[in-house]
Short mmCIF file of C-alpha atoms in Angstrom, two decimals:
data_model
loop_
_atom_site.label_atom_id
_atom_site.label_comp_id
_atom_site.label_asym_id
_atom_site.label_seq_id
_atom_site.Cartn_x
_atom_site.Cartn_y
_atom_site.Cartn_z
CA MET A 1 -6.79 28.67 61.08
CA ARG A 2 -3.10 29.44 60.69
CA ARG A 3 -2.17 30.29 57.14
CA VAL A 4 0.83 28.36 55.87
CA VAL A 5 2.22 29.43 52.50
CA ILE A 6 4.71 27.09 50.84
CA LEU A 7 6.75 28.39 47.92
CA GLY A 8 7.52 25.52 45.56
CA GLY A 9 5.82 22.25 44.71
CA GLY A 10 8.85 19.96 44.67
CA THR A 11 9.84 17.18 47.06
CA ALA A 12 9.94 19.27 50.24
CA GLY A 13 6.99 21.54 49.42
CA THR A 14 4.65 18.71 48.43
CA LEU A 15 5.54 16.38 51.31
CA LEU A 16 5.25 19.22 53.83
CA ALA A 17 1.91 20.42 52.46
CA ASN A 18 0.49 16.90 52.75
CA SER A 19 1.94 16.28 56.21
CA LEU A 20 0.34 19.26 57.95
CA ASP A 21 -2.91 18.88 59.90
CA HIS A 22 -5.42 20.38 57.47
CA ALA A 23 -7.95 20.94 60.24
CA ARG A 24 -5.52 23.33 61.91
CA PHE A 25 -3.72 24.84 58.95
CA ASP A 26 -4.91 26.57 55.82
CA VAL A 27 -2.18 25.39 53.43
CA THR A 28 -1.38 27.05 50.10
CA VAL A 29 1.34 25.88 47.72
CA LEU A 30 2.54 28.47 45.22
CA SER A 31 4.31 26.84 42.31
CA ARG A 32 5.46 28.24 38.99
CA SER A 33 4.68 24.92 37.32
CA SER A 34 1.77 22.51 37.59
CA GLU A 35 4.17 19.65 36.86
CA HIS A 36 6.28 17.71 39.33
CA LEU A 37 9.49 16.18 38.00
CA PHE A 38 11.31 13.27 39.66
CA GLN A 39 14.74 14.76 39.07
CA PRO A 40 16.98 11.74 39.84
CA ALA A 41 15.49 9.87 36.87
CA LEU A 42 16.86 12.45 34.39
CA LEU A 43 20.18 10.61 34.70
CA TYR A 44 18.61 7.51 33.15
CA VAL A 45 16.62 9.38 30.51
CA ALA A 46 19.84 11.04 29.32
CA LEU A 47 22.33 8.19 29.69
CA ALA A 48 20.31 4.97 29.46
CA HIS A 49 17.39 5.98 27.24
CA ALA A 50 14.91 5.31 30.07
CA ASP A 51 11.19 6.01 29.92
CA PRO A 52 10.80 9.81 30.03
CA ARG A 53 7.45 9.66 31.84
CA ILE A 54 8.92 10.99 35.09
CA VAL A 55 6.60 13.97 35.45
CA ARG A 56 3.26 14.02 37.27
CA ASP A 57 0.50 16.53 37.79
CA GLU A 58 1.25 18.36 41.05
CA ARG A 59 -2.46 18.80 41.77
CA ARG A 60 -2.88 15.02 41.94
CA LEU A 61 0.08 14.65 44.30
CA LEU A 62 -1.35 17.12 46.80
CA SER A 63 -4.12 16.44 49.31
CA ARG A 64 -7.46 17.88 48.17
CA ARG A 65 -7.37 20.11 51.23
CA VAL A 66 -4.21 21.87 50.05
CA LYS A 67 -4.71 24.86 47.78
CA LEU A 68 -2.38 24.88 44.76
CA VAL A 69 -1.88 28.17 42.98
CA GLN A 70 0.17 28.16 39.83
CA GLU A 71 1.89 31.50 39.68
CA GLN A 72 5.26 33.16 39.53
CA VAL A 73 6.26 34.61 42.90
CA GLU A 74 8.13 37.88 42.43
CA ARG A 75 8.81 39.25 45.89
CA VAL A 76 8.57 38.08 49.47
CA ASP A 77 8.33 40.63 52.26
CA LEU A 78 9.48 38.66 55.29
CA LEU A 79 8.89 41.65 57.58
CA ALA A 80 5.29 42.29 56.51
CA ARG A 81 4.74 38.52 56.03
CA ARG A 82 3.39 38.90 52.55
CA VAL A 83 4.19 37.07 49.29
CA HIS A 84 3.78 39.08 46.11
CA ALA A 85 3.01 37.15 42.95
CA ARG A 86 2.16 38.53 39.53
CA GLY A 87 -1.15 40.32 40.12
CA ALA A 88 -1.86 38.84 43.56
CA PHE A 89 -0.54 38.68 47.10
CA HIS A 90 -0.74 36.15 49.92
CA ASP A 91 -0.44 36.95 53.63
CA TYR A 92 0.88 34.22 55.89
CA ASP A 93 1.40 33.20 59.47
CA ALA A 94 4.11 30.75 58.46
CA LEU A 95 6.13 30.67 55.24
CA VAL A 96 8.24 27.82 53.91
CA VAL A 97 10.63 28.53 51.05
CA ALA A 98 11.05 25.32 49.05
CA THR A 99 11.80 26.77 45.62
CA GLY A 100 14.64 24.36 44.80
CA ALA A 101 17.72 25.07 42.72
CA ARG A 102 17.78 25.80 39.01
CA ALA A 103 20.54 24.97 36.58
CA ASP A 104 22.15 28.23 35.51
CA PRO A 105 24.54 27.73 32.56
CA SER A 106 24.70 31.50 32.03
CA GLN A 107 27.24 31.73 34.87
CA ILE A 108 30.00 30.29 32.70
CA PRO A 109 30.86 31.53 29.18
CA GLY A 110 30.11 28.90 26.56
CA LEU A 111 27.96 26.73 28.79
CA SER A 112 24.65 27.95 27.34
CA GLU A 113 25.95 26.86 23.91
CA VAL A 114 26.87 23.43 25.36
CA ALA A 115 23.35 23.11 26.82
CA ALA A 116 21.74 24.18 23.52
CA ARG A 117 23.83 21.73 21.46
CA PHE A 118 24.18 18.71 23.76
CA GLY A 119 21.62 19.20 26.58
CA ASN A 120 22.32 17.98 30.10
CA TYR A 121 20.70 15.85 32.79
CA HIS A 122 19.97 18.49 35.40
CA SER A 123 17.38 20.81 33.90
CA GLY A 124 14.42 18.87 32.57
CA VAL A 125 13.23 16.07 30.33
CA ALA A 126 13.87 17.81 26.98
CA PRO A 127 17.58 18.60 27.69
CA ALA A 128 18.01 15.03 28.99
CA GLN A 129 16.58 13.63 25.74
CA LYS A 130 18.88 15.94 23.80
CA LEU A 131 21.89 14.52 25.64
CA TRP A 132 20.72 10.97 24.90
CA ALA A 133 20.50 11.87 21.18
CA ALA A 134 24.10 13.18 21.28
CA LEU A 135 25.35 10.02 23.03
CA ASP A 136 23.35 7.81 20.69
CA ALA A 137 25.03 9.45 17.69
CA PHE A 138 28.53 9.23 19.23
CA ARG A 139 30.86 6.89 17.33
CA GLY A 140 34.20 7.52 19.06
CA GLY A 141 36.38 10.36 20.31
CA THR A 142 36.63 12.10 23.68
CA ILE A 143 33.78 12.60 26.12
CA ALA A 144 34.46 14.86 29.10
CA VAL A 145 32.08 14.58 32.06
CA GLY A 146 31.98 16.68 35.20
CA GLN A 147 30.41 19.45 37.23
CA ALA A 148 31.07 23.07 36.35
CA SER A 149 30.83 24.49 39.85
CA PRO A 150 31.33 23.19 43.40
CA ILE A 151 27.58 23.58 44.04
CA CYS A 152 25.82 20.58 42.56
CA VAL A 153 22.38 19.16 43.30
CA CYS A 154 22.58 15.41 43.83
CA PRO A 155 26.37 15.40 44.39
CA PRO A 156 26.95 11.81 43.16
CA SER A 157 25.28 12.53 39.80
CA PRO A 158 28.38 13.70 37.86
CA LEU A 159 30.23 10.54 38.88
CA GLU A 160 27.25 8.33 38.12
CA GLY A 161 27.12 10.05 34.74
CA VAL A 162 30.65 9.10 33.73
CA LEU A 163 30.21 5.52 34.97
CA LEU A 164 26.96 5.09 33.02
CA ILE A 165 28.53 6.55 29.86
CA ASP A 166 31.44 4.11 30.24
CA ARG A 167 28.92 1.25 30.45
CA LEU A 168 27.02 2.51 27.40
CA LEU A 169 30.21 2.73 25.31
CA ARG A 170 31.27 -0.78 26.37
CA ARG A 171 27.88 -2.22 25.46
CA ARG A 172 28.10 -0.59 22.05
CA GLY A 173 31.65 -1.76 21.43
CA LEU A 174 32.88 1.85 21.28
CA ARG A 175 34.96 1.95 24.42
CA ASP A 176 38.31 1.24 22.72
CA ARG A 177 37.62 4.06 20.28
CA SER A 178 36.79 6.53 23.07
CA ARG A 179 38.60 8.49 25.73
CA LEU A 180 36.58 9.29 28.85
CA VAL A 181 37.65 12.14 31.14
CA PHE A 182 36.06 12.92 34.50
CA PHE A 183 36.78 16.37 35.90
CA THR A 184 35.85 17.76 39.30
CA PRO A 185 36.54 20.94 41.30
CA HIS A 186 37.13 18.71 44.36
CA PRO A 187 40.51 17.36 45.51
CA ARG A 188 39.49 13.77 44.61
CA ALA A 189 36.98 11.83 42.53
CA TYR A 190 34.33 12.07 45.25
CA PRO A 191 34.59 14.80 47.88
CA ALA A 192 33.76 12.52 50.84
CA GLU A 193 36.80 10.33 51.48
CA ALA A 194 34.88 7.16 52.42
CA ILE A 195 33.10 7.23 49.05
CA ASP A 196 36.24 8.22 47.17
CA GLU A 197 37.88 5.03 48.47
CA ILE A 198 35.15 3.08 46.67
CA VAL A 199 34.93 5.05 43.43
CA ALA A 200 38.54 6.10 42.68
CA PRO A 201 39.61 2.46 42.05
CA LEU A 202 36.52 1.98 39.84
CA LEU A 203 37.48 4.92 37.62
CA LYS A 204 41.00 3.53 37.31
CA ALA A 205 39.78 0.01 36.52
CA ARG A 206 37.46 1.34 33.81
CA GLY A 207 40.15 3.47 32.20
CA ILE A 208 38.47 6.80 33.03
CA GLU A 209 40.94 9.69 33.32
CA LEU A 210 40.53 11.77 36.48
CA ARG A 211 41.24 15.53 36.58
CA THR A 212 40.89 17.01 40.08
CA PHE A 213 40.79 20.70 41.08
CA PHE A 214 39.29 21.48 37.70
CA ASP A 215 36.96 24.47 38.13
CA VAL A 216 35.34 25.21 34.77
CA ASP A 217 36.03 28.78 33.71
CA ARG A 218 34.81 28.73 30.09
CA VAL A 219 33.94 26.41 27.23
CA ASP A 220 34.93 27.24 23.67
CA PRO A 221 31.63 27.12 21.74
CA LYS A 222 33.46 26.14 18.52
CA SER A 223 35.93 23.46 19.60
CA TRP A 224 34.13 22.50 22.89
CA ALA A 225 37.50 22.72 24.71
CA ILE A 226 36.87 23.17 28.44
CA GLY A 227 39.17 25.58 30.30
CA SER A 228 39.61 25.78 34.08
CA ILE A 229 40.34 28.65 36.46
CA GLU A 230 43.48 26.69 37.37
CA GLY A 231 44.66 27.21 33.79
CA GLU A 232 44.14 23.69 32.46
CA ARG A 233 42.27 22.57 29.40
CA ILE A 234 40.40 19.46 28.27
CA ASP A 235 39.80 18.97 24.56
CA CYS A 236 36.73 16.91 23.80
CA ASP A 237 34.15 16.05 21.17
CA LEU A 238 31.23 15.71 23.54
CA PRO A 239 31.09 17.81 26.74
CA VAL A 240 28.68 16.43 29.37
CA ILE A 241 28.70 19.25 31.88
CA VAL A 242 26.58 19.58 35.00
CA PRO A 243 25.80 23.32 35.04
CA PRO A 244 26.20 25.59 38.07
CA PHE A 245 23.07 26.01 40.21
CA ALA A 246 21.38 29.05 41.68
CA GLY A 247 18.31 29.79 43.77
CA ALA A 248 15.01 31.08 42.37
CA GLU A 249 14.73 34.59 40.89
CA ILE A 250 12.65 35.91 43.76
CA ALA A 251 13.40 39.18 45.57
CA TYR A 252 13.38 39.13 49.37
CA GLU A 253 12.91 41.85 51.93
CA PRO A 254 15.34 41.94 53.68
CA ALA A 255 17.69 41.03 50.82
CA SER A 256 20.28 39.86 53.34
CA VAL A 257 18.52 36.48 53.61
CA LEU A 258 20.00 35.52 50.22
CA ASP A 259 23.56 34.35 49.61
CA ASP A 260 25.65 35.11 46.49
CA ASP A 261 23.93 32.31 44.56
CA ARG A 262 20.39 33.30 45.63
CA PHE A 263 20.04 30.46 48.12
CA VAL A 264 18.15 31.40 51.28
CA HIS A 265 19.97 31.45 54.62
CA ALA A 266 18.51 29.09 57.19
CA ASP A 267 19.57 27.93 60.62
CA ARG A 268 21.21 24.56 60.04
CA ASN A 269 19.17 22.86 62.78
CA SER A 270 15.84 24.71 63.07
CA LEU A 271 15.72 25.62 59.33
CA ARG A 272 14.33 29.02 60.31
CA ILE A 273 15.34 32.01 58.23
CA PRO A 274 17.36 34.11 60.68
CA GLY A 275 16.21 37.55 61.74
CA VAL A 276 12.55 37.18 60.75
CA LEU A 277 9.52 35.50 62.29
CA GLY A 278 7.62 32.47 61.03
CA ALA A 279 9.75 31.68 57.98
CA PHE A 280 11.71 28.56 57.05
CA ALA A 281 13.85 27.48 54.10
CA VAL A 282 14.19 23.83 53.13
CA GLY A 283 15.57 21.56 50.42
CA ASP A 284 17.77 22.76 47.57
CA ALA A 285 16.55 26.34 48.06
CA ALA A 286 18.24 26.61 51.45
CA ASP A 287 21.85 27.58 52.04
CA LEU A 288 22.56 24.65 54.40
CA PRO A 289 25.99 23.08 54.91
CA THR A 290 24.74 19.72 53.65
CA SER A 291 24.13 18.08 50.25
CA LYS A 292 21.37 19.37 48.01
CA ALA A 293 19.46 16.14 47.46
CA GLY A 294 16.07 14.47 47.84
CA ALA A 295 16.57 12.71 51.17
CA GLY A 296 17.62 15.96 52.82
CA ALA A 297 14.61 17.77 51.36
CA HIS A 298 12.36 15.00 52.68
CA LEU A 299 13.83 15.09 56.20
CA GLN A 300 13.86 18.88 56.34
CA ALA A 301 10.20 19.04 55.32
CA MET A 302 9.34 16.73 58.21
CA VAL A 303 11.36 18.84 60.67
CA VAL A 304 9.36 21.92 59.66
CA ALA A 305 6.05 19.99 59.81
CA GLU A 306 6.86 18.94 63.38
CA GLN A 307 7.78 22.48 64.43
CA LEU A 308 4.61 23.92 62.92
CA ALA A 309 2.63 21.29 64.81
CA GLY A 310 4.20 22.66 67.99
CA ARG A 311 6.64 19.81 68.58
CA GLU A 312 10.37 20.12 68.92
CA ALA A 313 12.40 18.92 65.96
CA THR A 314 15.83 19.70 64.58
CA PHE A 315 17.60 18.77 61.35
CA ASP A 316 20.85 16.89 61.93
CA GLY A 317 22.36 17.43 58.47
CA ARG A 318 21.54 13.91 57.33
CA THR A 319 22.37 12.89 53.76
CA HIS A 320 21.33 9.67 52.07
CA CYS A 321 22.38 9.98 48.43
CA ALA A 322 22.22 6.90 46.22
CA VAL A 323 25.22 6.20 43.99
CA ASP A 324 24.79 3.95 40.93
CA LEU A 325 28.15 2.32 40.22
CA ALA A 326 26.90 1.14 36.80
CA ASP A 327 27.85 -2.50 37.38
CA GLY A 328 24.58 -3.60 38.95
CA THR A 329 25.67 -2.42 42.39
CA GLY A 330 25.26 0.80 44.29
CA THR A 331 25.96 2.51 47.57
CA PHE A 332 24.71 5.53 49.53
CA VAL A 333 26.49 8.63 50.79
CA VAL A 334 25.31 8.60 54.39
CA SER A 335 26.47 11.41 56.67
CA SER A 336 25.28 14.09 59.07
CA TYR A 337 26.66 17.27 60.62
CA ALA A 338 28.13 15.15 63.42
CA SER A 339 29.37 12.26 61.30
CA PRO A 340 31.38 12.33 58.07
CA ALA A 341 30.26 10.01 55.25
CA VAL A 342 30.69 6.38 56.24
CA ARG A 343 32.10 3.58 54.12
CA TYR A 344 28.98 1.70 53.07
CA PRO A 345 30.01 -1.28 50.94
CA PRO A 346 28.38 -1.42 47.48
CA SER A 347 25.80 -4.14 46.90
CA ARG A 348 23.11 -5.21 44.48
CA LEU A 349 20.47 -4.61 47.14
CA LYS A 350 21.48 -0.95 47.48
CA HIS A 351 21.22 -0.53 43.72
CA LEU A 352 17.77 -2.14 43.74
CA MET A 353 16.73 0.27 46.48
CA LYS A 354 17.73 3.20 44.33
CA MET A 355 15.72 1.82 41.41
CA LEU A 356 12.76 1.14 43.71
CA MET A 357 12.81 4.76 44.91
CA GLY A 358 11.73 5.83 41.41
CA ARG A 359 8.38 4.14 42.14
CA VAL A 360 8.15 4.72 45.88
CA TYR A 361 8.87 8.43 45.44
CA TRP A 362 5.36 9.35 44.27
CA LEU A 363 3.81 7.49 47.21
CA SER A 364 6.29 9.00 49.68
CA LEU A 365 5.01 12.51 48.89
CA SER A 366 1.65 11.70 50.50
CA GLY A 367 3.30 11.63 53.92
CA ARG A 368 1.34 8.49 54.78
CA PHE A 369 4.45 6.28 54.80
CA GLU A 370 6.38 8.51 57.15
CA PRO A 371 6.60 5.90 59.94
CA LEU A 372 8.39 3.58 57.47
CA PHE A 373 10.79 6.29 56.29
CA ASP A 374 11.41 7.27 59.88
CA ARG A 375 12.45 3.69 60.71
CA TYR A 376 14.55 3.41 57.55
CA PHE A 377 16.50 6.61 58.26
CA HIS A 378 16.89 5.53 61.88
CA TRP A 379 18.42 2.15 60.98
CA THR A 380 20.70 3.64 58.35
CA ALA A 381 21.95 6.53 60.53
CA PRO A 382 25.66 7.21 59.90
CA GLU A 383 26.64 6.53 63.52
CA ARG A 384 24.96 3.12 63.30
CA LEU A 385 26.50 2.24 59.90
CA GLY A 386 29.89 3.54 61.01
CA ALA A 387 29.86 1.34 64.12
CA SER A 388 28.81 -1.67 62.05
CA ALA A 389 31.55 -1.05 59.45
CA LEU A 390 34.09 -0.84 62.28
CA ARG A 391 32.89 -4.18 63.70
CA HIS A 392 33.24 -5.81 60.26
CA ALA A 393 36.74 -4.39 59.83
CA GLU A 394 37.77 -5.62 63.29
CA LYS A 395 36.40 -9.11 62.56
CA ALA A 396 38.23 -9.18 59.23
CA ALA A 397 41.46 -8.05 60.91
CA ALA A 398 41.02 -10.70 63.63
CA ARG A 399 40.46 -13.38 60.96
CA SER A 400 43.50 -12.40 58.93
CA GLY A 401 45.57 -12.21 62.13
CA SER A 402 44.65 -15.70 63.34
CA MET B 1 46.23 43.54 57.37
CA ALA B 2 42.93 42.89 59.10
CA ASP B 3 41.41 45.88 57.34
CA ASP B 4 42.81 44.94 53.95
CA PRO B 5 39.86 45.58 51.58
CA ASN B 6 40.94 42.62 49.44
CA ARG B 7 40.82 40.24 52.41
CA ARG B 8 37.84 37.96 52.46
CA LEU B 9 36.71 35.85 55.40
CA ILE B 10 35.51 32.32 54.59
CA ASP B 11 33.87 30.77 57.61
CA ALA B 12 33.57 27.00 57.09
CA ARG B 13 33.55 26.09 60.77
CA GLY B 14 31.28 23.16 61.54
CA LYS B 15 31.26 22.01 57.93
CA ALA B 16 32.44 18.49 57.30
CA CYS B 17 34.61 17.59 54.35
CA PRO B 18 34.31 18.77 51.60
CA GLY B 19 32.54 21.89 52.93
CA PRO B 20 35.67 23.97 53.59
CA ILE B 21 37.40 23.24 50.28
CA THR B 22 34.10 23.78 48.43
CA ASP B 23 33.72 27.18 50.09
CA LEU B 24 37.30 27.96 49.09
CA SER B 25 36.61 26.93 45.48
CA LEU B 26 33.55 29.19 45.35
CA ALA B 27 35.54 32.13 46.73
CA TYR B 28 38.40 31.42 44.29
CA ARG B 29 35.89 31.53 41.42
CA ARG B 30 34.98 35.11 42.43
CA SER B 31 38.50 36.25 43.25
CA LYS B 32 41.20 38.24 41.47
CA VAL B 33 44.96 38.16 41.73
CA GLY B 34 46.10 39.82 44.94
CA ASP B 35 43.05 38.82 47.00
CA VAL B 36 43.68 37.36 50.43
CA PHE B 37 41.40 34.74 51.97
CA GLU B 38 41.15 33.95 55.65
CA LEU B 39 39.62 30.49 55.87
CA TRP B 40 38.28 29.19 59.17
CA ALA B 41 37.54 25.47 59.37
CA THR B 42 37.13 22.80 62.01
CA ASP B 43 37.46 19.73 59.76
CA PRO B 44 41.07 18.47 60.06
CA GLY B 45 40.83 17.12 56.48
CA ILE B 46 41.29 20.70 55.29
CA ARG B 47 45.06 20.61 55.95
CA PRO B 48 46.07 18.09 53.24
CA ASP B 49 43.37 19.46 50.91
CA LEU B 50 44.80 22.98 51.25
CA GLN B 51 48.31 21.80 50.41
CA ALA B 52 47.01 19.99 47.32
CA TRP B 53 44.90 23.01 46.34
CA ALA B 54 47.79 25.48 46.65
CA LYS B 55 50.10 23.18 44.67
CA LYS B 56 47.55 22.69 41.92
CA THR B 57 46.37 26.28 41.60
CA GLY B 58 49.71 28.00 42.17
CA ASN B 59 48.32 30.07 45.01
CA GLU B 60 50.15 30.77 48.26
CA ILE B 61 49.47 29.52 51.76
CA VAL B 62 50.64 32.47 53.87
CA SER B 63 49.98 30.77 57.20
CA VAL B 64 48.05 27.96 58.84
CA GLU B 65 47.46 28.04 62.58
CA GLU B 66 45.11 26.83 65.30
CA ARG B 67 43.01 29.54 66.90
CA ASP B 68 39.97 29.18 69.22
CA GLY B 69 39.68 25.48 68.40
CA ALA B 70 39.65 26.10 64.65
CA ILE B 71 42.18 25.88 61.83
CA VAL B 72 42.79 29.34 60.37
CA ALA B 73 44.52 29.52 56.99
CA VAL B 74 45.54 32.72 55.25
CA LEU B 75 45.83 32.32 51.49
CA ARG B 76 46.95 34.71 48.79
CA ILE B 77 45.63 34.43 45.26
CA ARG B 78 48.58 34.55 42.84
CA ALA B 79 47.19 32.85 39.79
CA ARG B 80 43.90 32.42 38.04
#
């Protein structure tokens, strides 16, 4: 039997482990935690006081034929094909790095103090609950929301954050006593233009100040003033800052497979780690030129599963990131390497689909529903949606012209 | 100038918006005054984004040209 070792028991690692033919492959998942967190729900725990039971036992999510070993991997020798963990090692025929991304506030002075005082919604249930407590106690003043670095898992999440906080303040009758500032290192409210066209007017309509090209350089741990590399400053009472992200603290041989932020280089189509045999990197752990988000992790896991099964498969860079517009509607950021994000009009149905994913997610990890996901991603491909949006626009133009 | 030790190549070819400007932001974060970036991109959206970036950050666009089917911008870091 071929030995497949998967590092990480998140979305990609779990789905991949379950999708392999267990009669042909001896599959081991090495995970530092026995818990599996549905990360997108942290947004609602922190900003809408949602049920914090968004963690499940990884063992119960994995097929009984998959071996789960809870241990801290320290070093991976890609040349000798051996994974070194604390006190043990694992030899492999195929390795899949799916170790995710971790929030790393230590990269920016003052950000660890912000995390300790106010929490955040990108590093676990406890920090998310801490942020809810801070918002719950807020009675007026300035709240500044944004991402600290251009690398952000779930790229719509900073924007969703400010929109949900605006909704919370309105519901509590605090909006006229509060100033809301949204800052971003990007040139516009959302980096993809088609989505920016939807969200920039929303920010304006809801009275949210927008500060673009704002790369956080430091936060004053006394006044909570946020300073940017560009030399600007935002004074606030409550900083809601998405921390920078980095790859896992694992050493690799050769070290050249890691980028400056410890993400693992992978071919953008085959997902193979270049220069070595039998190794792949998927999901947030990989240095791919696409969004770090759940749909990508899901699709990449399936591409690797197909290749290991001996079938041809390539990753096309597909994104499918849900955006909650906090007014009962939502949209998705749908793009691929070949197609920039398409304008996908917001609707209630799209918001319901995002909410439904919170339940479907746990089932999706079994791999049993793959034919359904395959159809869904096929029908929502950016080329298809783009062509349909164009037809709608042409019809509208024809109507207004006649 | 090609062997300027402060010159850093940023290859964002094949990356759709906002890939190139994100790569530039990351490099800017690790830069110091006097550094020179050579940014290669294929996404035409980089042109207006670069102008806005230079205006906002106070850095200099030394040149922008088409080479081998790509947009090549040379940028000098003047402020940070």
